[in-house]
N, CA and C of each residue as an Amber inpcrd file, in Angstrom:
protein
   507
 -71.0250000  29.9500000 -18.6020000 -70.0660000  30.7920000 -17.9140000
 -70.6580000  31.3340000 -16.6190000 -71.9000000  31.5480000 -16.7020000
 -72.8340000  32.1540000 -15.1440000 -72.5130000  31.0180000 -14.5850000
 -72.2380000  29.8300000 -14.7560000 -72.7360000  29.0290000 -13.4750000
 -71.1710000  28.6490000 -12.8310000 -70.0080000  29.1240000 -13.8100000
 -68.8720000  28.5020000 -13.1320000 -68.9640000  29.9300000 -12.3790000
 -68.8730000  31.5220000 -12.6450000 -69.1950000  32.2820000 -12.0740000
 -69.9960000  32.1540000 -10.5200000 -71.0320000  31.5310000 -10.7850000
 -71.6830000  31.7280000  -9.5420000 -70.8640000  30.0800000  -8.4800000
 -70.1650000  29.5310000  -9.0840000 -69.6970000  28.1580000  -8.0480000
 -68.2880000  29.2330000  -7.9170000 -67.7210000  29.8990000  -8.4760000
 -66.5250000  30.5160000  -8.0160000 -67.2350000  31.7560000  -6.8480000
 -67.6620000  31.9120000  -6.8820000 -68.6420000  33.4770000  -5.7590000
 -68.9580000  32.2430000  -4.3790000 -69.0220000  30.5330000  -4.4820000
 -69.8860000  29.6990000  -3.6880000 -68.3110000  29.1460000  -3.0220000
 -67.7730000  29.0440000  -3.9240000 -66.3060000  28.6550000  -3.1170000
 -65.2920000  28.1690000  -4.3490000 -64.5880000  29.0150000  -4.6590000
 -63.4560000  29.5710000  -5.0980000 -62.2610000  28.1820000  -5.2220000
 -61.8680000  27.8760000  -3.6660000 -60.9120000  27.0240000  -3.3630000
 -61.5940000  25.5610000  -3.8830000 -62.8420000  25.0900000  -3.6430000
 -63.2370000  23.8890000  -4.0360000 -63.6530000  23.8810000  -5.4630000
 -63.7910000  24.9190000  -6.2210000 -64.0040000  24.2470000  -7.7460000
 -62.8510000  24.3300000  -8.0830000 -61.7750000  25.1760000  -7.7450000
 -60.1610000  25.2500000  -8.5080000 -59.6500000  23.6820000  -8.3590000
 -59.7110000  23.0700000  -6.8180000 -59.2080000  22.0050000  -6.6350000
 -59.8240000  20.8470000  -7.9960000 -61.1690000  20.8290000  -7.7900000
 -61.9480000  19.8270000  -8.4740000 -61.7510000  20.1320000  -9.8870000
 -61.5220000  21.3620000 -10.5560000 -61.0450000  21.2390000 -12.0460000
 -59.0120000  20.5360000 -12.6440000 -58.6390000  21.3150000 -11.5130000
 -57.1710000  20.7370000 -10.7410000 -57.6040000  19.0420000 -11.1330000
 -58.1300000  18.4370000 -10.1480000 -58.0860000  16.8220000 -10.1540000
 -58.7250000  16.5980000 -11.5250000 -59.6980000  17.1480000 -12.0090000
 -59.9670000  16.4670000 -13.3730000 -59.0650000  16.6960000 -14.5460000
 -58.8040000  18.1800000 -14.4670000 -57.5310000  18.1950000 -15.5490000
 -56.1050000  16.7500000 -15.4690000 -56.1500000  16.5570000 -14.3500000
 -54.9380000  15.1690000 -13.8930000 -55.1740000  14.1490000 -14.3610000
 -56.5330000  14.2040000 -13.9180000 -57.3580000  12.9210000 -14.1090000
 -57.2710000  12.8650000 -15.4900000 -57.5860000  13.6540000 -16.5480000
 -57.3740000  13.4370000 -18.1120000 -55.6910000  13.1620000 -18.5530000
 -55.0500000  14.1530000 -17.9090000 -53.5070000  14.1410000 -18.7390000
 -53.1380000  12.4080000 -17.7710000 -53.5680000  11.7850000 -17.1420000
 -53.2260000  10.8550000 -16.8180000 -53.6850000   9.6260000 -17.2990000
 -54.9760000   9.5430000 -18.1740000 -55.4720000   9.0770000 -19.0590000
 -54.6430000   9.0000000 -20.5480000 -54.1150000  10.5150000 -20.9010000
 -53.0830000  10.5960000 -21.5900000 -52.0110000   9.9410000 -21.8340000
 -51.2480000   9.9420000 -20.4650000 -49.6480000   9.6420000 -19.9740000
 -50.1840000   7.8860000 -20.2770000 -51.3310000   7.6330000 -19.8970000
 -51.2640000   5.4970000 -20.0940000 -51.1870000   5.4320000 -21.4390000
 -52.0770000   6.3120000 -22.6650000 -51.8850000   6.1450000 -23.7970000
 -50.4610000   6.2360000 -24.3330000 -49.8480000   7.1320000 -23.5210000
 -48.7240000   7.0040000 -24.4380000 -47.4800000   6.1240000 -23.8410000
 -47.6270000   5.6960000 -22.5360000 -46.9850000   4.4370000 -21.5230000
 -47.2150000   3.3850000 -23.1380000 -48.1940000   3.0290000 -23.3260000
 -48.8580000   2.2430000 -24.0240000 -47.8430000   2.2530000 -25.4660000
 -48.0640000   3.2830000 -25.5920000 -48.0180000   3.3650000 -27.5690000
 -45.4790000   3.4040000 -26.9730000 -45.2430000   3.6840000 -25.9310000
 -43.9080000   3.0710000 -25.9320000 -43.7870000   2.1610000 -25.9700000
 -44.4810000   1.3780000 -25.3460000 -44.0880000  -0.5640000 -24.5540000
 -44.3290000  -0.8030000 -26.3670000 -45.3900000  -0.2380000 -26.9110000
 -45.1670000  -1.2500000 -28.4550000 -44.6440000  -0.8280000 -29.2420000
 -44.0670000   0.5380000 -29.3410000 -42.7140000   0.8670000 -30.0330000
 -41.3820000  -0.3190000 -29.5560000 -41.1640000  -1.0610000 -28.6360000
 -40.0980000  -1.3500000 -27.7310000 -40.4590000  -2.8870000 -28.3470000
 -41.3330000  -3.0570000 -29.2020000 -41.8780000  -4.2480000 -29.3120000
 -42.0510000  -5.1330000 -28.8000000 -42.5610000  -5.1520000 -27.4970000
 -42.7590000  -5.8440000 -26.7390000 -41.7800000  -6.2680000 -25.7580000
 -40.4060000  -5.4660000 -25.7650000 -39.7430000  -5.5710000 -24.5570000
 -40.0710000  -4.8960000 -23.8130000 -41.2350000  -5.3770000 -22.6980000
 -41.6730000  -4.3180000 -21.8700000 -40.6720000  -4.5280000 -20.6620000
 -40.1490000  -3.6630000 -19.8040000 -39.3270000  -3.2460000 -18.4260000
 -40.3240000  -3.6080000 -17.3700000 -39.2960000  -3.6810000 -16.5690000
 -40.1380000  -3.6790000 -15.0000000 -40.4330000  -1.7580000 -14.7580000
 -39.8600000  -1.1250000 -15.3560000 -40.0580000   0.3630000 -15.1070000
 -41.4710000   0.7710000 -15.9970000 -41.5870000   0.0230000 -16.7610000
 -42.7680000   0.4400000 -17.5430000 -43.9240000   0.1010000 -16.8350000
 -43.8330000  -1.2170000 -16.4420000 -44.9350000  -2.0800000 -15.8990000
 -45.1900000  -0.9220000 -14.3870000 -44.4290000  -0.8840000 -13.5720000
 -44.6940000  -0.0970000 -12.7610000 -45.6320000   1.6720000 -13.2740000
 -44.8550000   2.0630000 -14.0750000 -45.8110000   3.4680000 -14.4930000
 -47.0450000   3.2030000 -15.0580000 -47.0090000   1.7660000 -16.1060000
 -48.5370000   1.3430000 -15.6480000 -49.6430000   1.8840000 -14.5660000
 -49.2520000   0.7130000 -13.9990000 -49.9740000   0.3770000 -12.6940000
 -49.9680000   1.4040000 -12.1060000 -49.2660000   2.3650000 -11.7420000
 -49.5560000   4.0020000 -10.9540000 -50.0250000   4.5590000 -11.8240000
 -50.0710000   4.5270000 -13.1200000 -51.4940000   5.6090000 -13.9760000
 -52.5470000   5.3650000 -13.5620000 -52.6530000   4.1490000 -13.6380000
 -53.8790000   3.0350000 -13.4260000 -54.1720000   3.2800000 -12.1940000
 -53.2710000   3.7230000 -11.0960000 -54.3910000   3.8400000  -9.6810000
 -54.5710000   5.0950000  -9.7150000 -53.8280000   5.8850000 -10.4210000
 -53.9460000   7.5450000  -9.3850000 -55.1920000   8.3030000 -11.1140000
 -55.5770000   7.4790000 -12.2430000 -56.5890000   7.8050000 -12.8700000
 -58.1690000   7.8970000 -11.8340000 -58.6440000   6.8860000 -11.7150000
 -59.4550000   6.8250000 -10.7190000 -59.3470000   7.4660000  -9.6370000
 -58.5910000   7.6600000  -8.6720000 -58.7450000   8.3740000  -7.6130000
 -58.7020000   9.9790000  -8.0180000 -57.8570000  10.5100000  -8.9410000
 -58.1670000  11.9040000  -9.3160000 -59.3940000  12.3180000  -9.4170000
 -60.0320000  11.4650000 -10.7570000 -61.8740000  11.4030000 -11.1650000
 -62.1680000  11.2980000 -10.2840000 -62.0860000  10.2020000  -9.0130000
 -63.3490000  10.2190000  -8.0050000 -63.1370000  11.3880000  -7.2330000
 -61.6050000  12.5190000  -7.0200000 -61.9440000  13.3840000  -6.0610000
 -62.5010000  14.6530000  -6.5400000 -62.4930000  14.9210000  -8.2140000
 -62.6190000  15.6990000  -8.6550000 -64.3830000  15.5430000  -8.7270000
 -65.3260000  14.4430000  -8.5110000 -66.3880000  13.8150000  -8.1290000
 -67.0590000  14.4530000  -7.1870000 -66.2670000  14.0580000  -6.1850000
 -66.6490000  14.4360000  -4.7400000 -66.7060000  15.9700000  -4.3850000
 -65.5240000  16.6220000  -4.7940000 -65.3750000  18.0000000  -4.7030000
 -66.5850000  19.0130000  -5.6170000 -66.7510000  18.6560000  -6.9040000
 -68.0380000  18.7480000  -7.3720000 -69.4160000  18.6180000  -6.6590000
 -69.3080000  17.0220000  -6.4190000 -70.5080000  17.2940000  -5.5490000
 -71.0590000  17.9420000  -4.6120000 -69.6640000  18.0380000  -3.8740000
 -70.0470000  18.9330000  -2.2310000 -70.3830000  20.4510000  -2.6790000
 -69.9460000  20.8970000  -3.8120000 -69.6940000  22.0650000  -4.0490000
 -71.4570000  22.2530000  -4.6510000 -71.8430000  21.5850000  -5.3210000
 -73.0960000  21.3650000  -5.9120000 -74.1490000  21.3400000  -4.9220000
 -74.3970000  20.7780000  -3.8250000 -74.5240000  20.5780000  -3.0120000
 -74.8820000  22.0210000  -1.7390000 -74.1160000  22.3500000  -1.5680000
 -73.4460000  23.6700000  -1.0700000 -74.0700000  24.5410000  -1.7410000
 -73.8770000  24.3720000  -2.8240000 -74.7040000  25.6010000  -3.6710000
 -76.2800000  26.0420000  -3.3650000 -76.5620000  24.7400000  -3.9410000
 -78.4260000  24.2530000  -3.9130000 -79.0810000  24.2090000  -2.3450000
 -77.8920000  24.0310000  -1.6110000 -78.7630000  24.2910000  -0.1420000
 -79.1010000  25.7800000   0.2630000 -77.3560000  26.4400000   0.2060000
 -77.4080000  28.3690000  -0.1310000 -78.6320000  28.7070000  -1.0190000
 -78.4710000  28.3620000  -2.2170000 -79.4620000  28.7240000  -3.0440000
 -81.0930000  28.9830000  -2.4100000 -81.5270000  27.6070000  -2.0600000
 -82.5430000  27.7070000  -1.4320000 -82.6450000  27.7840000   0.2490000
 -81.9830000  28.0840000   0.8460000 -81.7380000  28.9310000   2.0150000
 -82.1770000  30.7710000   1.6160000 -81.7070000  31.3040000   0.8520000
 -81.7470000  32.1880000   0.4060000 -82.8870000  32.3300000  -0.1280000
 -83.1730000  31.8220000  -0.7770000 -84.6160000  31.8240000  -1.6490000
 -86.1710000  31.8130000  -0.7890000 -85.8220000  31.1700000   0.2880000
 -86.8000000  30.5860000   1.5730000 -86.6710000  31.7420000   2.6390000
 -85.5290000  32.5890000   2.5830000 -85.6110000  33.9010000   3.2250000
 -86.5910000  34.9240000   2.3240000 -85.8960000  35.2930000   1.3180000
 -86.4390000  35.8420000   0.8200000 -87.9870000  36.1300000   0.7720000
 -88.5740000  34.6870000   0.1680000 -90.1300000  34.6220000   0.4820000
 -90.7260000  34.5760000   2.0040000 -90.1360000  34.4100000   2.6430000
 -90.6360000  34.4530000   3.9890000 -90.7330000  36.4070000   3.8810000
 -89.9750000  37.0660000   3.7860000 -89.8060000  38.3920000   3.6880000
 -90.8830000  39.3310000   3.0330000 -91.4270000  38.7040000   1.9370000
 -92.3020000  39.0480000   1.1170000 -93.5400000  39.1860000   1.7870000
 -94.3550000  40.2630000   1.7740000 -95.3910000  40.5180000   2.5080000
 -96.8490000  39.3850000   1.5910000 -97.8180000  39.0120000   2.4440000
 -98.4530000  37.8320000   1.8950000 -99.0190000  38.3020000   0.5310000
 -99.6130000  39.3650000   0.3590000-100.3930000  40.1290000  -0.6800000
-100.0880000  40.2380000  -1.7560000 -98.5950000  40.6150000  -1.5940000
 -97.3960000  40.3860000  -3.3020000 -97.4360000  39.0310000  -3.2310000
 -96.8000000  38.1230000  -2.2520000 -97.1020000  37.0220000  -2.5040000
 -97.8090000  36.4150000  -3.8800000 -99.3020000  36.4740000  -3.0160000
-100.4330000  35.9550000  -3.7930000-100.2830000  36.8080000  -4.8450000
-100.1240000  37.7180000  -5.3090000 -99.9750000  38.3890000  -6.7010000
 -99.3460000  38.0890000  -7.9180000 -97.6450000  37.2290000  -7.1630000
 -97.0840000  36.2940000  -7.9900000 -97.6060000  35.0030000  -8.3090000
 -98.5340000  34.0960000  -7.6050000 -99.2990000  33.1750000  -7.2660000
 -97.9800000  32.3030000  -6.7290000 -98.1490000  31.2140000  -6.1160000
 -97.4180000  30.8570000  -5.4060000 -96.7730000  29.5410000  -6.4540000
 -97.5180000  29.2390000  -7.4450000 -96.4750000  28.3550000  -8.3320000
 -95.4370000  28.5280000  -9.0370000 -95.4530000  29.9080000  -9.0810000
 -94.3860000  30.4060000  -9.6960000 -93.1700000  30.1630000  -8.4770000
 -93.1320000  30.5230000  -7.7350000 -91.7590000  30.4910000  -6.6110000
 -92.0040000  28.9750000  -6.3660000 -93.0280000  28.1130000  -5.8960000
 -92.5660000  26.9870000  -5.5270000 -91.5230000  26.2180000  -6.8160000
 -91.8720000  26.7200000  -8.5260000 -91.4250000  25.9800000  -9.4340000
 -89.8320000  26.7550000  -9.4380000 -89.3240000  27.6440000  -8.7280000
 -88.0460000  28.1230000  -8.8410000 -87.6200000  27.0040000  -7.9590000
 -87.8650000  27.0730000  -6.5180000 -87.4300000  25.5890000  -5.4830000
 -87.4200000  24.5130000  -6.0330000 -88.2480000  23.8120000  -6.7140000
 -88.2660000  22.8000000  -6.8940000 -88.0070000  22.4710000  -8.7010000
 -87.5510000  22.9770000  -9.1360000 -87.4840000  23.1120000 -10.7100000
 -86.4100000  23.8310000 -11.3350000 -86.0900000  24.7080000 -11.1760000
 -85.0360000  25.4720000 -11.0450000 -83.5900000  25.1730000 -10.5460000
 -83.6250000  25.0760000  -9.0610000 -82.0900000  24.7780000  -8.5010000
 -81.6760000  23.3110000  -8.7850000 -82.1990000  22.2410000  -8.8270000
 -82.1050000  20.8880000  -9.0190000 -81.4300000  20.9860000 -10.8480000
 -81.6890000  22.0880000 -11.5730000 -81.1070000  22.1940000 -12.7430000
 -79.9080000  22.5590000 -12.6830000 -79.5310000  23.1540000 -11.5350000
 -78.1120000  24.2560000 -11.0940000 -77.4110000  22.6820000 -11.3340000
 -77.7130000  21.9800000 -10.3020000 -76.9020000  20.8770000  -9.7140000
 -76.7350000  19.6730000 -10.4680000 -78.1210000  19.7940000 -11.8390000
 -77.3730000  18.6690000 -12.8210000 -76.7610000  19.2960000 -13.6360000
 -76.1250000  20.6270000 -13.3290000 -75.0800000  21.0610000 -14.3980000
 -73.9800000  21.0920000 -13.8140000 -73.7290000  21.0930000 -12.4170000
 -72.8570000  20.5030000 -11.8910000 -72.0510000  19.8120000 -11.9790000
 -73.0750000  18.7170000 -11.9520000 -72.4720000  17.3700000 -12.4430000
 -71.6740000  17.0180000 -13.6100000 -71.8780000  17.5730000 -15.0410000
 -71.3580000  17.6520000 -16.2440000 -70.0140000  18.2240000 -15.8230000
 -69.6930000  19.3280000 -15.4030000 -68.3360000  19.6570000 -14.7090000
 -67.1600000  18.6270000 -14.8680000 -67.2220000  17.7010000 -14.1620000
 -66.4140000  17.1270000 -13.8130000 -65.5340000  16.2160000 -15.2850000
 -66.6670000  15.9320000 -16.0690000 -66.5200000  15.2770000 -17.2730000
 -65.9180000  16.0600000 -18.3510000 -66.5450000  17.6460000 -18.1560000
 -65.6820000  18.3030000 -18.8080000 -64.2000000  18.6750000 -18.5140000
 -63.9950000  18.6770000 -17.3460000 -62.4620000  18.7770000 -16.9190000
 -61.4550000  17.8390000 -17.8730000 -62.2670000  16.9820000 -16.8540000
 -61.2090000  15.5590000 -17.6060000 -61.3250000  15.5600000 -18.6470000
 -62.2800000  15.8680000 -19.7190000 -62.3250000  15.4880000 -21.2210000
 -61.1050000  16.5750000 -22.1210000 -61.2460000  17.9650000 -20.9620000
 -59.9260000  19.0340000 -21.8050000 -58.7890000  18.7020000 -21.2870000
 -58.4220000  18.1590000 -20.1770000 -57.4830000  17.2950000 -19.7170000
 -56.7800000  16.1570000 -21.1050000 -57.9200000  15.6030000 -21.0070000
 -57.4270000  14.1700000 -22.2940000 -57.2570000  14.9210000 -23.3800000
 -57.8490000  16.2360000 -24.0340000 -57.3320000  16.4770000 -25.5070000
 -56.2110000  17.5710000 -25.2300000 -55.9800000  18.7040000 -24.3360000
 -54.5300000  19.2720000 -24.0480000 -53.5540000  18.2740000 -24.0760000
 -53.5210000  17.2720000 -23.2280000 -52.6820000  16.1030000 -22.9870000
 -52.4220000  15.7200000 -24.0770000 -53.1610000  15.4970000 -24.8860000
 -53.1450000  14.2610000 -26.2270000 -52.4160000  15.4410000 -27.1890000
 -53.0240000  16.5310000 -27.2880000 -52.5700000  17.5860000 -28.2510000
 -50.9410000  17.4800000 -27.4630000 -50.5640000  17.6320000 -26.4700000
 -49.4270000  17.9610000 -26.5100000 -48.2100000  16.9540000 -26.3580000
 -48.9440000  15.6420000 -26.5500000 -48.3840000  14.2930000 -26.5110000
 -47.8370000  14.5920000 -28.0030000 -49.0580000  14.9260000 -29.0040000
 -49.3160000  14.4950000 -30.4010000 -47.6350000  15.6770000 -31.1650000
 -47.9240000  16.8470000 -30.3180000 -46.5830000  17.3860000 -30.7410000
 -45.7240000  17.3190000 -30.1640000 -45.0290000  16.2360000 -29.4000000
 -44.1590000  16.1230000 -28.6650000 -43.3330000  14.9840000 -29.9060000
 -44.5830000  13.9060000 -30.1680000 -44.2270000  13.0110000 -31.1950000
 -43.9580000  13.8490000 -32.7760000 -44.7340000  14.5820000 -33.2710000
 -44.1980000  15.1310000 -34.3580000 -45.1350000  16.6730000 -34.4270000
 -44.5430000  18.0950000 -34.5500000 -45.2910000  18.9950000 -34.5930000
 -45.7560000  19.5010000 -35.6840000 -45.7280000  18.7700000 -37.0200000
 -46.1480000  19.0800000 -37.9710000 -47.3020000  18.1690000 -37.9900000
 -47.8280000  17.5740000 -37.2720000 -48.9360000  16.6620000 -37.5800000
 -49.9940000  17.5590000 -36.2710000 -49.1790000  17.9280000 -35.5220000
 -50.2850000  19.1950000 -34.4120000 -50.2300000  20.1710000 -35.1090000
 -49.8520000  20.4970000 -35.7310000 -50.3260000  21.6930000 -36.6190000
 -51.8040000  21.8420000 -37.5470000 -51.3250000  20.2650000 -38.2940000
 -52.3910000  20.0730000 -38.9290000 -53.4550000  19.9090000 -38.0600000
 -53.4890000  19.1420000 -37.1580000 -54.5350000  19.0940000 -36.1370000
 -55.0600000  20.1090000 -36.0010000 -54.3660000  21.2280000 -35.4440000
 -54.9570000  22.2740000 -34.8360000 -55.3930000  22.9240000 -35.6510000
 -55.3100000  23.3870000 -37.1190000 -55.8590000  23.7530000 -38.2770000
 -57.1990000  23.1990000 -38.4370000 -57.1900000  21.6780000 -38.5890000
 -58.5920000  21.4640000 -38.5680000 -59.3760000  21.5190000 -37.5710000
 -59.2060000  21.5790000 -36.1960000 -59.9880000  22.0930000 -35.1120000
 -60.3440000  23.5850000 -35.6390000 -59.7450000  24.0730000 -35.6970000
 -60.1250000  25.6690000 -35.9120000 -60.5660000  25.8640000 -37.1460000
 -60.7870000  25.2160000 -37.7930000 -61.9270000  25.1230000 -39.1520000
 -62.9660000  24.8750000 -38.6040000 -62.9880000  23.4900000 -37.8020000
 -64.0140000  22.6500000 -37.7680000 -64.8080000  23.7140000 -36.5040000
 -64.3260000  24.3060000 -35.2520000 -64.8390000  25.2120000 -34.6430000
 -65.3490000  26.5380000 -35.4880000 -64.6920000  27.1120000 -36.2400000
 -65.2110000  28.4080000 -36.7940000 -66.2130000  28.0580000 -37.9150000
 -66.6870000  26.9190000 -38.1950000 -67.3970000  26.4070000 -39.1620000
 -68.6550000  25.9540000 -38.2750000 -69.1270000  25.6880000 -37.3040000
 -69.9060000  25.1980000 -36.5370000 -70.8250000  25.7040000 -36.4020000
 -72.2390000  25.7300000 -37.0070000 -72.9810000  26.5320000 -36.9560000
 -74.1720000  26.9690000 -35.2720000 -73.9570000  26.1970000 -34.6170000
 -74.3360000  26.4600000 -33.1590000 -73.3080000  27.5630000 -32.8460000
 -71.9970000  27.7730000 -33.1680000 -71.6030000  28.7160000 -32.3380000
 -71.7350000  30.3840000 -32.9080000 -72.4080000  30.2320000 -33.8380000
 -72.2550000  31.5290000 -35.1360000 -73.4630000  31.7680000 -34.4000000
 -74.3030000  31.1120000 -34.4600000 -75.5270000  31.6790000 -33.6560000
 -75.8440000  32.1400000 -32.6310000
């Protein structure tokens, strides 16, 4: 939660967008599954209307992911340069004496050890979007098709979450 915190304090407008495109990017992953699971209800009378919503899931999946990618990255990016912009003031600021008191491996291992961790958590971002994308989507595909079977679903999620012993801890 600190780190979506600190990318919302880094820019606000570019992680909203980039969770925006990945959430799409999943329910559109969704929308082919269930394009899909019609054409073979229809038994194989597939339409020229189907075939078309195909093929536009199919392009605008990928391009969502890749912008929700990009927007991540820059944002990641952005961060880790601020980050250590800031960080490189700072020690410049520091009179030499404290300095040496901290010894100097300690701050070089924040630069170089530290922020590079910011930015491979970054990265995970994007995967998580899309992945709550694909199960909102799917959950609300799943009760669209019958809501007594999302019920049950959602019952056993919420077992299977309140039962989890990583999160009790």
């Amino acid at each position: 939660m600190e780190l979506v915190r600190f990318l919302l304090l880094r820019s606000r407008r570019v992680l909203i967008l980039a969770v925006m495109f990945g959430f799409v990017s999943g329910a559109i992953n969704s929308g082919v599954l269930a394009l899909v699971n019609t054409a073979i209800f229809r038994h194989g009378a597939a339409s020229s209307a189907l075939f078309l919503a195909f093929i536009a899931l199919c392009t605008c999946a990928p391009l969502a992911r890749v912008a929700c990618e990009i927007l991540l990255a820059r944002l990641g990016q952005d961060a880790v340069y601020g980050l250590r912009t800031e960080l490189a003031q700072q020690v410049v600021a520091v009179p030499l004496n404290t300095l040496e008191q901290f010894r100097a491996h300690r701050v070089l291992s924040v630069l170089t050890d530290d922020i590079p961790s910011i930015t491979n958590m970054v990265s995970t971002i994007p995967l998580l979007c899309i992945n709550c994308g694909v199960v909102v989507s799917c959950l609300a595909y799943m009760g669209w098709l019958d809501w007594k079977l999302l019920l049950a679903v959602l019952g056993v999620m919420a077992v299977g979450i309140g039962t989890d012993r990583k999160s009790v801890v």
